Amino acid sequence: MNEAEFIAALARLPLHPGADGLRDDAAILGHRAGEQLVLTKDMIVEGVHYLPLDPPDDVAWKLVAVNLSDLAAKGARPVGLMLGYMLGDDAWDRAFLTGLDEAIRAFDAPLLGGDTVRGGGRARTLSLTAIGAADRVARRGGAKAGDSLWVTGTIGDAGAGLRIAQGADGPESLRSAYRRPVPRIAEGRALSADASAMMDISDGLLIDASRMAAASGLAVGIDLDAVPLSDALRDFSGDDESARLAAVTAGDDYELLFALPGDTQPPVAATRIGRLEPGEGLTLRWRGNALSLPDRLGFQHGS
Amino acid sequence: MNEAEFIAALARLPLHPGADGLRDDAAILGHRAGEQLVLTKDMIVEGVHYLPLDPPDDVAWKLVAVNLSDLAAKGARPVGLMLGYMLGDDAWDRAFLTGLDEAIRAFDAPLLGGDTVRGGGRARTLSLTAIGAADRVARRGGAKAGDSLWVTGTIGDAGAGLRIAQGADGPESLRSAYRRPVPRIAEGRALSADASAMMDISDGLLIDASRMAAASGLAVGIDLDAVPLSDALRDFSGDDESARLAAVTAGDDYELLFALPGDTQPPVAATRIGRLEPGEGLTLRWRGNALSLPDRLGFQHGS
């Protein structure tokens, strides 16, 4: 596909009214008073953030989902997407468009605009900017000493799914958790009024919980026993200490991690896994005893 | 530089308050009632949109300027920038940061956030999303029959500057017009109340004027004699018909092209170059006579 053909295909996807049919260089966003706008941007590189043989529709879905997960963590609903796309071969472009269409419809995140460029055979780089709106914005650094730490969904499925995508034998449901994550948009909106701190888990539960604690000027303690694992993950990797450590240090969960005062119950399905305390750093408990921390708490940028 | 070092360097640039020190995954934009938000995104690829030996500070400047020119064409002031950056070698990264700092300060367009990734030695791809705000948004498709067509500044300087950047002998002022364009932000804001149509000239005066006419459902006639050329360009390429045709089909001017009713004078320095008429298509006049159109009206995407 050339640029004109790809843009024509984009223009057949659900568009934000402000996209004006993608006929213009810029998108216009009318905006309601009293809302905050939330913006997030991700860039992914073939061979770095996804594999050349990953299904292109899944690459599109995940690019959208990962950005919308950042919006969800702020309590924002999606407003629209700006896509930066590097053209490659036609089959890949078409399959990417299919996955993009599925994600746009699934999450009600219409296309606002973007830029389509020729890559001249270079490794493909894609970029997405997601715009959201929130009545009240949650921050990762607002936790108070004594807050309980909660998490939505289950942890570690995507980490196991990555191993399955790389060739290990395991169930499709885990591979799908890796390739087709579902951002917790409704949960984020429901939680933003009460959560003193919130973020999404993208690099691993332990490292992201440490970041929330550090941003809040607090220590965090996590009960490894309490971390919710799916039945599929337990079947795949067991449920001992080392399986649980693998789950809490694997990335790509895209669940919400949030802090609530004392014994407040969350308005969404979630599991209490620990507590914020005065001090700094992370402590991990297993069957009531302190556990030494693994060398690697999750995926760290720049390392 | 690794990602953490580059992000730390970004955090020392002028930041929008909503960037929260780049500590978070998302930027928060408080927004005034009654304003429209304008969003634009560009992606540039090494070897496609800029040359590997182009000065990195100029690459940064131009990436910012080109996006802000899209905002200017809508009558919007810059609000902030989201940068997608692929790391490469340290010297390039540092020089890029210098140019980014210069552009951010020159155009009062603070950084809001973005994403920094490792490229693993791949051809560098950069992306920028610019967010602006306007009381009244200009569109490219609003021209009326009988409107006069105007242009700010001079045309063709950047086209000559590209030849100089590629090794031709010529003045620095023209090369600088190519490498360090200045978006017409103040002019765009001043014009948005009166212009019936406006856009920036990025791909060449003739092709962009044709696009404005097509979007407005009209024909456009341009007097090649009336097109403003700089003294530097006249010295460099002369002022005959072929020199003028080269100027009006060269890209990268980033001047504003706008339509005003009948004999209305613009509130900014500008030159009247033609007229919108009923019908469709482009006519070009030279010394009062119709001129056949050149084969190539400017840079066409996908060709």
Coordinates of C-alpha atoms in Angstrom, one line a residue:
Chain A
M1 CA 0.0 0.0 0.0
N2 CA 1.2 3.5 -0.6
E3 CA 0.5 6.4 1.8
A4 CA -2.7 7.5 0.0
E5 CA -4.1 4.0 0.0
F6 CA -3.3 3.5 3.7
I7 CA -4.8 6.8 4.7
A8 CA -7.9 6.0 2.6
A9 CA -8.1 2.7 4.6
L10 CA -7.7 4.6 7.9
A11 CA -10.5 6.9 6.9
R12 CA -12.8 3.9 6.8
L13 CA -12.2 3.1 10.4
P14 CA -14.3 4.7 13.2
L15 CA -13.2 8.4 13.2
H16 CA -13.6 11.1 15.8
P17 CA -15.6 14.0 14.4
G18 CA -12.6 16.2 15.0
A19 CA -10.6 14.1 12.5
D20 CA -12.6 15.6 9.7
G21 CA -12.3 12.5 7.6
L22 CA -8.5 12.7 7.9
R23 CA -8.5 15.3 5.2
D24 CA -6.5 17.9 7.1
D25 CA -3.1 18.1 8.8
A26 CA -4.6 18.6 12.2
A27 CA -7.4 17.2 14.3
I28 CA -9.8 19.5 16.3
L29 CA -11.0 18.5 19.7
G30 CA -14.0 20.3 21.1
H31 CA -13.7 20.0 24.9
R32 CA -16.1 20.0 27.8
A33 CA -15.4 22.4 30.7
G34 CA -14.5 20.8 34.0
E35 CA -12.7 17.8 32.4
Q36 CA -9.0 17.2 32.4
L37 CA -7.4 15.9 29.3
V38 CA -4.9 13.1 29.6
L39 CA -2.3 12.4 26.9
T40 CA 0.0 9.4 26.6
K41 CA 2.4 8.2 23.8
D42 CA 4.1 5.0 23.0
M43 CA 6.6 4.1 20.3
I44 CA 7.3 0.5 19.3
V45 CA 10.1 -0.9 17.2
E46 CA 10.1 -4.1 15.2
G47 CA 12.6 -6.5 16.8
V48 CA 12.7 -4.5 20.0
H49 CA 9.1 -4.2 21.2
Y50 CA 7.6 -6.9 19.0
L51 CA 8.9 -9.7 16.9
P52 CA 8.9 -9.6 13.1
L53 CA 6.7 -12.7 13.0
D54 CA 4.1 -11.5 15.6
P55 CA 0.7 -11.3 14.0
P56 CA 0.2 -7.7 12.8
D57 CA -3.4 -7.5 14.0
D58 CA -2.1 -8.4 17.5
V59 CA 0.6 -5.7 17.2
A60 CA -2.0 -3.1 16.4
W61 CA -4.3 -4.3 19.2
K62 CA -1.5 -4.2 21.8
L63 CA -0.3 -0.8 20.7
V64 CA -3.8 0.6 21.3
A65 CA -4.4 -1.4 24.5
V66 CA -1.1 -0.3 26.1
N67 CA -1.8 3.3 25.5
L68 CA -5.4 3.0 26.7
S69 CA -4.1 1.3 29.8
D70 CA -2.2 4.4 30.6
L71 CA -5.4 6.4 30.3
A72 CA -7.3 3.9 32.4
A73 CA -4.7 4.3 35.2
K74 CA -5.6 8.0 35.3
G75 CA -9.3 7.4 35.4
A76 CA -9.8 8.7 31.9
R77 CA -12.1 7.5 29.2
P78 CA -10.6 7.4 25.6
V79 CA -11.3 10.4 23.4
G80 CA -9.2 9.6 20.4
L81 CA -6.0 8.2 18.9
M82 CA -3.2 9.8 16.7
L83 CA -1.3 7.1 14.8
G84 CA 2.2 7.3 13.4
Y85 CA 2.5 4.5 10.9
M86 CA 5.5 3.3 8.8
L87 CA 4.4 1.5 5.7
G88 CA 5.9 -1.9 4.9
D89 CA 4.5 -4.8 2.9
D90 CA 0.8 -4.8 1.9
A91 CA -0.2 -7.9 3.8
W92 CA 1.2 -6.6 7.0
D93 CA -0.4 -3.2 6.5
R94 CA -3.8 -4.8 5.9
A95 CA -3.6 -7.1 8.9
F96 CA -2.5 -4.2 11.1
L97 CA -5.6 -2.3 9.9
T98 CA -7.8 -5.2 10.9
G99 CA -6.4 -5.3 14.4
L100 CA -6.6 -1.5 14.7
D101 CA -10.2 -1.6 13.7
E102 CA -11.0 -4.3 16.3
A103 CA -9.3 -2.3 19.1
I104 CA -10.9 1.0 18.1
R105 CA -14.3 -0.6 18.2
A106 CA -13.6 -2.7 21.4
F107 CA -12.5 0.3 23.4
D108 CA -14.5 3.1 21.8
A109 CA -11.4 5.0 20.9
P110 CA -11.9 6.6 17.5
L111 CA -9.0 7.7 15.3
L112 CA -8.3 11.4 15.4
G113 CA -5.4 11.6 12.9
G114 CA -1.7 11.0 12.6
D115 CA 1.0 10.6 10.0
T116 CA 1.8 7.8 7.6
V117 CA 5.3 7.6 6.2
R118 CA 7.3 5.3 3.9
G119 CA 10.0 3.4 5.7
G120 CA 12.0 2.4 2.6
G121 CA 12.5 -1.1 3.9
R122 CA 13.7 -0.1 7.3
A123 CA 12.7 -1.9 10.5
R124 CA 9.2 -0.7 11.2
T125 CA 8.6 1.8 13.9
L126 CA 5.1 2.7 15.0
S127 CA 3.8 5.4 17.4
L128 CA 0.5 6.1 19.0
T129 CA -0.7 9.1 21.0
A130 CA -3.9 8.5 23.0
I131 CA -6.0 11.3 24.3
G132 CA -8.4 10.8 27.2
A133 CA -10.6 12.9 29.4
A134 CA -11.3 12.5 33.1
D135 CA -13.4 14.3 35.7
R136 CA -10.9 13.5 38.3
V137 CA -7.3 12.3 37.5
A138 CA -5.6 9.7 39.6
R139 CA -1.9 9.9 40.2
R140 CA 0.7 7.3 41.1
G141 CA 2.2 9.3 43.9
G142 CA -0.8 10.0 46.2
A143 CA -0.7 7.0 48.5
K144 CA -0.9 7.5 52.3
A145 CA 0.7 5.5 55.0
G146 CA -1.8 2.8 56.1
D147 CA -3.4 2.6 52.7
S148 CA -4.1 -0.9 51.4
L149 CA -2.7 -2.0 48.1
W150 CA -5.0 -3.6 45.6
V151 CA -4.8 -5.1 42.1
T152 CA -7.5 -5.9 39.5
G153 CA -7.6 -9.2 37.6
T154 CA -4.8 -11.7 37.8
I155 CA -1.0 -11.3 37.6
G156 CA 1.6 -13.1 35.5
D157 CA -0.6 -14.4 32.7
A158 CA 1.1 -12.3 30.0
G159 CA 4.5 -13.3 31.2
A160 CA 3.6 -16.9 30.7
G161 CA 1.9 -16.0 27.4
L162 CA 5.2 -14.5 26.1
R163 CA 6.9 -17.8 26.7
I164 CA 4.1 -19.6 24.9
A165 CA 4.3 -17.1 22.0
Q166 CA 8.0 -17.9 21.9
G167 CA 7.3 -21.6 21.5
A168 CA 6.5 -23.1 24.9
D169 CA 3.6 -25.4 25.1
G170 CA 0.6 -23.8 26.8
P171 CA -2.9 -22.6 26.6
E172 CA -4.2 -20.0 24.1
S173 CA -5.8 -18.0 27.0
L174 CA -2.3 -17.1 28.4
R175 CA -0.9 -16.3 24.9
S176 CA -3.9 -14.1 24.4
A177 CA -3.2 -12.3 27.7
Y178 CA 0.2 -11.4 26.2
R179 CA -0.9 -10.5 22.7
R180 CA -4.4 -9.0 23.3
P181 CA -4.3 -7.3 26.7
V182 CA -7.6 -5.5 27.7
P183 CA -7.1 -2.1 29.4
R184 CA -9.1 -1.7 32.6
I185 CA -10.9 1.5 31.4
A186 CA -14.2 1.1 33.3
E187 CA -12.4 0.0 36.5
G188 CA -10.1 3.0 36.2
R189 CA -13.0 5.4 35.9
A190 CA -14.8 3.8 38.8
L191 CA -11.7 3.9 41.0
S192 CA -10.4 7.4 40.3
A193 CA -12.7 9.0 42.8
D194 CA -11.5 6.9 45.8
A195 CA -8.0 5.7 45.0
S196 CA -5.3 7.7 46.7
A197 CA -2.8 6.4 44.1
M198 CA -3.2 4.4 40.9
M199 CA -1.1 3.1 38.0
D200 CA -1.1 0.3 35.5
I201 CA 1.2 -2.6 35.8
S202 CA 3.2 -2.7 32.6
D203 CA 6.8 -3.6 33.7
G204 CA 6.0 -6.1 36.5
L205 CA 4.0 -6.0 39.8
L206 CA 7.0 -5.6 42.1
I207 CA 8.8 -2.9 40.1
D208 CA 5.6 -0.9 39.5
A209 CA 4.6 -1.2 43.2
S210 CA 8.0 0.0 44.2
R211 CA 7.5 3.0 41.8
M212 CA 4.2 3.8 43.4
A213 CA 5.7 3.7 46.9
A214 CA 8.7 5.8 45.9
A215 CA 6.4 8.4 44.2
S216 CA 4.3 8.5 47.3
G217 CA 7.4 8.8 49.7
L218 CA 6.5 5.5 51.4
A219 CA 7.5 1.8 51.8
V220 CA 5.3 -1.0 50.4
G221 CA 4.8 -4.5 51.7
I222 CA 3.4 -7.2 49.4
D223 CA 2.1 -10.6 50.5
L224 CA 3.2 -13.0 47.7
D225 CA 0.5 -15.5 48.9
A226 CA -2.2 -12.9 48.3
V227 CA -1.3 -12.1 44.7
P228 CA -4.1 -13.4 42.5
L229 CA -3.1 -16.0 39.9
S230 CA -5.4 -17.4 37.2
D231 CA -6.2 -21.1 37.1
A232 CA -4.6 -21.2 33.7
L233 CA -1.4 -19.9 35.1
R234 CA -1.4 -22.2 38.0
D235 CA -1.9 -25.2 35.6
F236 CA 0.9 -23.9 33.4
S237 CA 3.6 -22.9 36.0
G238 CA 2.5 -24.3 39.3
D239 CA 1.9 -22.3 42.5
D240 CA 5.1 -22.4 44.5
E241 CA 7.3 -19.6 45.6
S242 CA 9.3 -19.5 42.4
A243 CA 6.3 -19.6 40.1
R244 CA 4.8 -16.7 42.1
L245 CA 8.1 -14.8 41.9
A246 CA 8.1 -15.2 38.1
A247 CA 4.5 -13.9 38.0
V248 CA 5.2 -10.7 40.0
T249 CA 8.3 -9.8 38.1
A250 CA 6.9 -10.4 34.6
G251 CA 5.7 -7.5 32.5
D252 CA 2.7 -6.7 30.3
D253 CA -0.1 -7.4 32.9
Y254 CA -1.9 -4.1 32.2
E255 CA -3.9 -4.6 35.4
L256 CA -4.5 -1.6 37.7
L257 CA -2.6 -1.2 40.9
F258 CA -4.2 1.1 43.4
A259 CA -4.2 2.3 47.0
L260 CA -7.3 2.7 49.1
P261 CA -7.5 4.1 52.7
G262 CA -7.5 1.4 55.4
D263 CA -10.4 -1.0 55.1
T264 CA -12.2 0.8 52.3
Q265 CA -13.6 -1.8 49.8
P266 CA -13.1 -1.0 46.1
P267 CA -16.1 -0.5 43.8
V268 CA -14.7 -3.0 41.3
A269 CA -13.5 -6.6 41.5
A270 CA -10.0 -6.6 42.9
T271 CA -7.7 -8.3 45.4
R272 CA -5.9 -6.8 48.4
I273 CA -2.2 -7.7 48.1
G274 CA -0.4 -5.5 50.6
R275 CA 0.0 -2.2 52.4
L276 CA 1.7 1.2 52.1
E277 CA 3.7 2.1 55.3
P278 CA 6.0 4.9 56.5
G279 CA 9.6 4.4 55.2
E280 CA 10.9 3.4 51.9
G281 CA 11.5 0.4 49.7
L282 CA 9.8 -2.9 49.1
T283 CA 9.3 -5.9 51.4
L284 CA 7.9 -9.2 50.2
R285 CA 6.2 -11.7 52.5
W286 CA 5.6 -15.4 51.8
R287 CA 3.5 -17.4 54.3
G288 CA 4.0 -14.6 56.9
N289 CA 7.8 -14.5 56.6
A290 CA 9.9 -11.9 54.9
L291 CA 11.4 -13.1 51.7
S292 CA 14.6 -11.8 50.1
L293 CA 13.9 -9.8 46.9
P294 CA 14.7 -11.3 43.5
D295 CA 17.6 -9.6 41.6
R296 CA 15.2 -8.3 39.0
L297 CA 11.9 -6.7 40.1
G298 CA 10.6 -6.4 36.5
F299 CA 11.5 -4.8 33.2
Q300 CA 13.7 -1.7 33.7
H301 CA 14.0 0.8 30.9
G302 CA 17.6 1.6 29.9
S303 CA 19.0 -1.6 31.4
Chain B
M1 CA 22.8 7.7 26.4
N2 CA 20.4 5.1 27.8
E3 CA 16.6 5.8 28.2
A4 CA 16.9 6.9 31.8
E5 CA 19.7 9.4 31.0
F6 CA 17.8 10.8 27.9
I7 CA 14.6 11.2 29.9
A8 CA 16.5 13.0 32.7
A9 CA 17.9 15.3 30.0
L10 CA 14.4 15.9 28.6
A11 CA 13.2 16.7 32.1
R12 CA 15.6 19.6 32.2
L13 CA 14.0 21.2 29.2
P14 CA 11.0 23.6 29.6
L15 CA 8.2 21.4 30.7
H16 CA 4.5 21.9 30.7
P17 CA 3.1 21.8 34.3
G18 CA 0.9 18.9 33.1
A19 CA 4.1 16.9 32.3
D20 CA 4.6 16.5 36.1
G21 CA 8.4 16.3 35.6
L22 CA 8.0 13.4 33.1
R23 CA 7.6 11.2 36.1
D24 CA 4.4 9.6 34.9
D25 CA 3.2 7.7 31.9
A26 CA 0.7 10.4 31.0
A27 CA 0.4 14.1 30.8
I28 CA -2.5 16.0 32.2
L29 CA -3.8 19.1 30.4
G30 CA -6.1 21.5 32.2
H31 CA -8.1 23.3 29.6
R32 CA -10.0 26.5 29.3
A33 CA -13.6 26.5 28.3
G34 CA -14.4 28.0 24.9
E35 CA -11.1 26.9 23.3
Q36 CA -10.7 24.3 20.7
L37 CA -7.8 21.9 21.0
V38 CA -5.8 21.2 17.8
L39 CA -3.6 18.1 17.5
T40 CA -1.1 17.2 14.9
K41 CA 1.5 14.5 14.5
D42 CA 4.5 13.9 12.3
M43 CA 6.9 11.0 12.0
I44 CA 10.3 11.4 10.4
V45 CA 12.6 8.6 9.3
E46 CA 16.4 8.8 8.8
G47 CA 17.3 8.5 5.2
V48 CA 13.7 9.3 4.1
H49 CA 12.8 12.6 5.7
Y50 CA 16.3 13.8 6.8
L51 CA 19.8 12.8 5.8
P52 CA 22.0 10.8 8.2
L53 CA 24.6 13.7 8.1
D54 CA 22.1 16.5 8.7
P55 CA 22.9 18.3 11.9
P56 CA 20.9 16.7 14.7
D57 CA 20.0 20.1 16.3
D58 CA 18.5 21.1 13.0
V59 CA 16.6 17.8 12.7
A60 CA 15.1 18.6 16.2
W61 CA 14.2 22.2 15.3
K62 CA 12.6 21.2 12.1
L63 CA 10.5 18.4 13.7
V64 CA 9.1 20.9 16.1
A65 CA 8.7 23.7 13.6
V66 CA 6.9 21.6 11.1
N67 CA 4.3 20.4 13.6
L68 CA 3.9 24.0 15.0
S69 CA 3.3 25.2 11.4
D70 CA 0.3 22.8 11.3
L71 CA -1.0 24.4 14.5
A72 CA -0.3 27.9 13.1
A73 CA -2.4 27.1 10.0
K74 CA -5.3 26.4 12.3
G75 CA -4.9 29.7 14.2
A76 CA -3.7 27.8 17.3
R77 CA -1.1 28.7 19.9
P78 CA 1.2 25.9 21.0
V79 CA 0.2 24.2 24.3
G80 CA 2.7 21.4 24.4
L81 CA 4.7 18.6 22.7
M82 CA 4.8 14.8 23.1
L83 CA 8.0 13.4 21.7
G84 CA 8.6 9.8 20.5
Y85 CA 12.4 9.4 20.5
M86 CA 14.6 6.5 19.3
L87 CA 18.0 6.5 21.0
G88 CA 21.2 6.2 18.9
D89 CA 24.7 7.4 19.6
D90 CA 25.4 9.8 22.4
A91 CA 26.7 12.7 20.3
W92 CA 23.6 12.7 18.1
D93 CA 21.2 12.4 21.1
R94 CA 22.9 15.4 22.8
A95 CA 22.9 17.6 19.8
F96 CA 19.2 16.7 19.2
L97 CA 18.4 17.8 22.7
T98 CA 20.2 21.1 22.1
G99 CA 18.1 21.8 19.0
L100 CA 14.9 20.7 20.8
D101 CA 15.6 23.1 23.7
E102 CA 16.2 25.9 21.2
A103 CA 12.9 25.2 19.4
I104 CA 10.9 24.8 22.6
R105 CA 12.1 28.1 23.9
A106 CA 11.8 29.9 20.5
F107 CA 8.2 28.9 20.1
D108 CA 7.0 28.7 23.7
A109 CA 6.0 25.1 23.2
P110 CA 6.9 23.2 26.4
L111 CA 7.3 19.4 26.5
L112 CA 4.4 17.5 27.8
G113 CA 5.7 13.9 27.7
G114 CA 6.3 11.1 25.2
D115 CA 8.2 7.9 24.9
T116 CA 11.9 7.1 24.6
V117 CA 13.0 3.7 23.1
R118 CA 16.1 1.9 22.1
G119 CA 16.4 1.3 18.4
G120 CA 19.1 -1.3 18.5
G121 CA 21.1 0.3 15.7
R122 CA 18.1 0.6 13.4
A123 CA 17.5 3.6 11.2
R124 CA 16.3 6.3 13.5
T125 CA 12.6 7.2 13.5
L126 CA 11.2 10.1 15.5
S127 CA 7.7 11.2 16.1
L128 CA 6.2 14.4 17.5
T129 CA 2.6 15.2 18.5
A130 CA 1.9 18.9 19.0
I131 CA -1.1 20.1 20.9
G132 CA -2.4 23.6 20.4
A133 CA -5.4 25.7 21.4
A134 CA -7.4 28.2 19.4
D135 CA -10.4 30.5 20.0
R136 CA -11.4 30.1 16.4
V137 CA -10.1 27.3 14.1
A138 CA -9.3 28.0 10.5
R139 CA -9.9 25.2 8.0
R140 CA -8.4 24.7 4.5
G141 CA -11.8 24.1 2.9
G142 CA -13.7 27.3 3.6
A143 CA -12.7 29.5 0.7
K144 CA -15.5 31.3 -1.3
A145 CA -15.6 32.2 -5.0
G146 CA -14.2 35.7 -5.3
D147 CA -11.8 35.4 -2.4
S148 CA -8.3 36.6 -2.9
L149 CA -5.4 34.2 -2.3
W150 CA -2.6 35.5 -0.1
V151 CA 0.7 34.1 1.2
T152 CA 3.0 35.2 4.1
G153 CA 6.7 35.7 3.7
T154 CA 8.6 34.5 0.5
I155 CA 8.4 31.3 -1.5
G156 CA 11.0 28.9 -2.7
D157 CA 13.8 29.8 -0.2
A158 CA 13.8 26.3 1.4
G159 CA 13.8 24.6 -2.0
A160 CA 17.0 26.4 -2.9
G161 CA 18.3 25.8 0.7
L162 CA 17.9 22.0 0.1
R163 CA 20.1 22.2 -3.0
I164 CA 22.7 24.2 -0.9
A165 CA 22.5 21.6 1.9
Q166 CA 23.2 19.0 -0.7
G167 CA 26.3 20.7 -1.8
A168 CA 25.4 23.6 -4.2
D169 CA 27.1 26.9 -3.6
G170 CA 24.8 29.4 -2.0
P171 CA 24.1 31.6 0.9
E172 CA 23.6 30.4 4.5
S173 CA 20.2 32.3 4.7
L174 CA 18.7 30.0 2.2
R175 CA 20.1 26.8 3.7
S176 CA 18.8 28.0 7.0
A177 CA 15.3 28.5 5.5
Y178 CA 15.4 24.8 4.7
R179 CA 16.9 23.6 8.0
R180 CA 15.4 26.0 10.5
P181 CA 12.0 27.0 9.2
V182 CA 10.0 29.4 11.5
P183 CA 6.3 28.6 11.8
R184 CA 4.0 31.5 11.4
I185 CA 2.3 31.2 14.8
A186 CA 1.5 34.9 15.5
E187 CA 0.3 35.4 11.9
G188 CA -1.9 32.3 12.0
R189 CA -3.6 33.5 15.2
A190 CA -4.1 37.0 13.8
L191 CA -5.6 35.6 10.6
S192 CA -7.9 32.9 11.9
A193 CA -10.7 35.4 12.6
D194 CA -10.9 36.7 9.0
A195 CA -9.4 34.0 6.7
S196 CA -12.1 32.0 5.0
A197 CA -9.5 29.3 4.4
M198 CA -6.0 28.8 5.6
M199 CA -3.2 26.1 5.5
D200 CA 0.5 26.0 5.6
I201 CA 2.6 25.4 2.5
S202 CA 4.6 22.3 3.2
D203 CA 4.6 20.4 -0.2
G204 CA 4.9 23.4 -2.6
L205 CA 2.7 26.4 -3.3
L206 CA 1.0 25.1 -6.4
I207 CA 0.1 21.7 -5.0
D208 CA -1.1 23.2 -1.6
A209 CA -3.1 25.9 -3.4
S210 CA -4.7 23.2 -5.5
R211 CA -5.6 21.3 -2.3
M212 CA -7.2 24.4 -0.8
A213 CA -9.2 25.0 -3.9
A214 CA -10.3 21.3 -4.1
A215 CA -11.3 21.3 -0.4
S216 CA -13.3 24.4 -1.0
G217 CA -15.0 23.1 -4.2
L218 CA -13.4 25.9 -6.3
A219 CA -10.9 26.7 -8.9
V220 CA -7.8 28.7 -8.1
G221 CA -5.8 31.1 -10.4
I222 CA -2.2 32.1 -9.4
D223 CA -0.2 35.0 -10.9
L224 CA 3.3 33.6 -11.1
D225 CA 4.6 37.2 -11.3
A226 CA 3.0 38.1 -8.0
V227 CA 4.6 35.3 -6.0
P228 CA 7.0 36.9 -3.5
L229 CA 10.6 35.8 -3.9
S230 CA 13.4 36.8 -1.5
D231 CA 16.4 38.9 -2.7
A232 CA 18.6 36.0 -1.7
L233 CA 16.6 33.6 -3.9
R234 CA 16.7 35.9 -6.9
D235 CA 20.5 36.2 -6.5
F236 CA 20.8 32.5 -6.3
S237 CA 18.4 31.3 -9.0
G238 CA 17.5 34.3 -11.0
D239 CA 13.9 35.6 -11.6
D240 CA 12.8 34.1 -14.9
E241 CA 9.8 31.9 -15.6
S242 CA 11.7 28.7 -14.9
A243 CA 13.2 30.0 -11.6
R244 CA 9.7 31.0 -10.5
L245 CA 8.3 27.6 -11.4
A246 CA 11.0 25.9 -9.4
A247 CA 10.1 28.1 -6.4
V248 CA 6.4 27.5 -6.5
T249 CA 6.8 23.7 -6.8
A250 CA 9.5 23.3 -4.1
G251 CA 8.4 22.2 -0.6
D252 CA 9.3 23.1 3.0
D253 CA 8.2 26.8 2.8
Y254 CA 6.0 26.6 5.9
E255 CA 4.5 29.9 5.0
L256 CA 0.7 30.4 5.4
L257 CA -1.6 30.4 2.4
F258 CA -5.0 32.0 3.1
A259 CA -8.1 33.3 1.4
L260 CA -9.7 36.6 2.3
P261 CA -13.0 38.0 0.9
G262 CA -12.6 40.3 -2.1
D263 CA -10.5 43.3 -1.3
T264 CA -10.1 42.8 2.5
Q265 CA -6.5 43.6 3.6
P266 CA -4.9 41.1 5.9
P267 CA -3.8 42.1 9.4
V268 CA -0.3 40.7 8.8
A269 CA 2.4 41.3 6.2
A270 CA 1.4 39.2 3.2
T271 CA 1.3 39.2 -0.6
R272 CA -1.8 38.7 -2.8
I273 CA -1.0 36.1 -5.4
G274 CA -4.3 35.0 -6.9
R275 CA -7.9 34.4 -6.6
L276 CA -10.5 31.6 -5.9
E277 CA -13.1 31.2 -8.6
P278 CA -16.1 29.0 -9.4
G279 CA -15.0 25.7 -11.1
E280 CA -12.2 23.4 -10.4
G281 CA -8.5 23.0 -10.9
L282 CA -5.5 25.4 -11.0
T283 CA -4.6 28.0 -13.6
L284 CA -1.2 29.7 -13.7
R285 CA -0.6 33.1 -15.3
W286 CA 2.7 34.7 -16.3
R287 CA 2.7 38.3 -17.4
G288 CA -1.0 38.1 -18.0
N289 CA -1.0 35.0 -20.1
A290 CA -2.0 31.5 -19.1
L291 CA 0.9 29.1 -18.6
S292 CA 0.8 25.4 -19.0
L293 CA 1.2 23.7 -15.7
P294 CA 4.5 21.9 -14.8
D295 CA 4.3 18.1 -14.6
R296 CA 5.0 18.2 -10.9
L297 CA 3.1 20.7 -8.7
G298 CA 5.0 19.8 -5.6
F299 CA 5.8 16.9 -3.3
Q300 CA 3.1 14.3 -3.5
H301 CA 2.8 11.6 -0.8
G302 CA 2.8 8.1 -2.0
S303 CA 4.3 8.9 -5.3

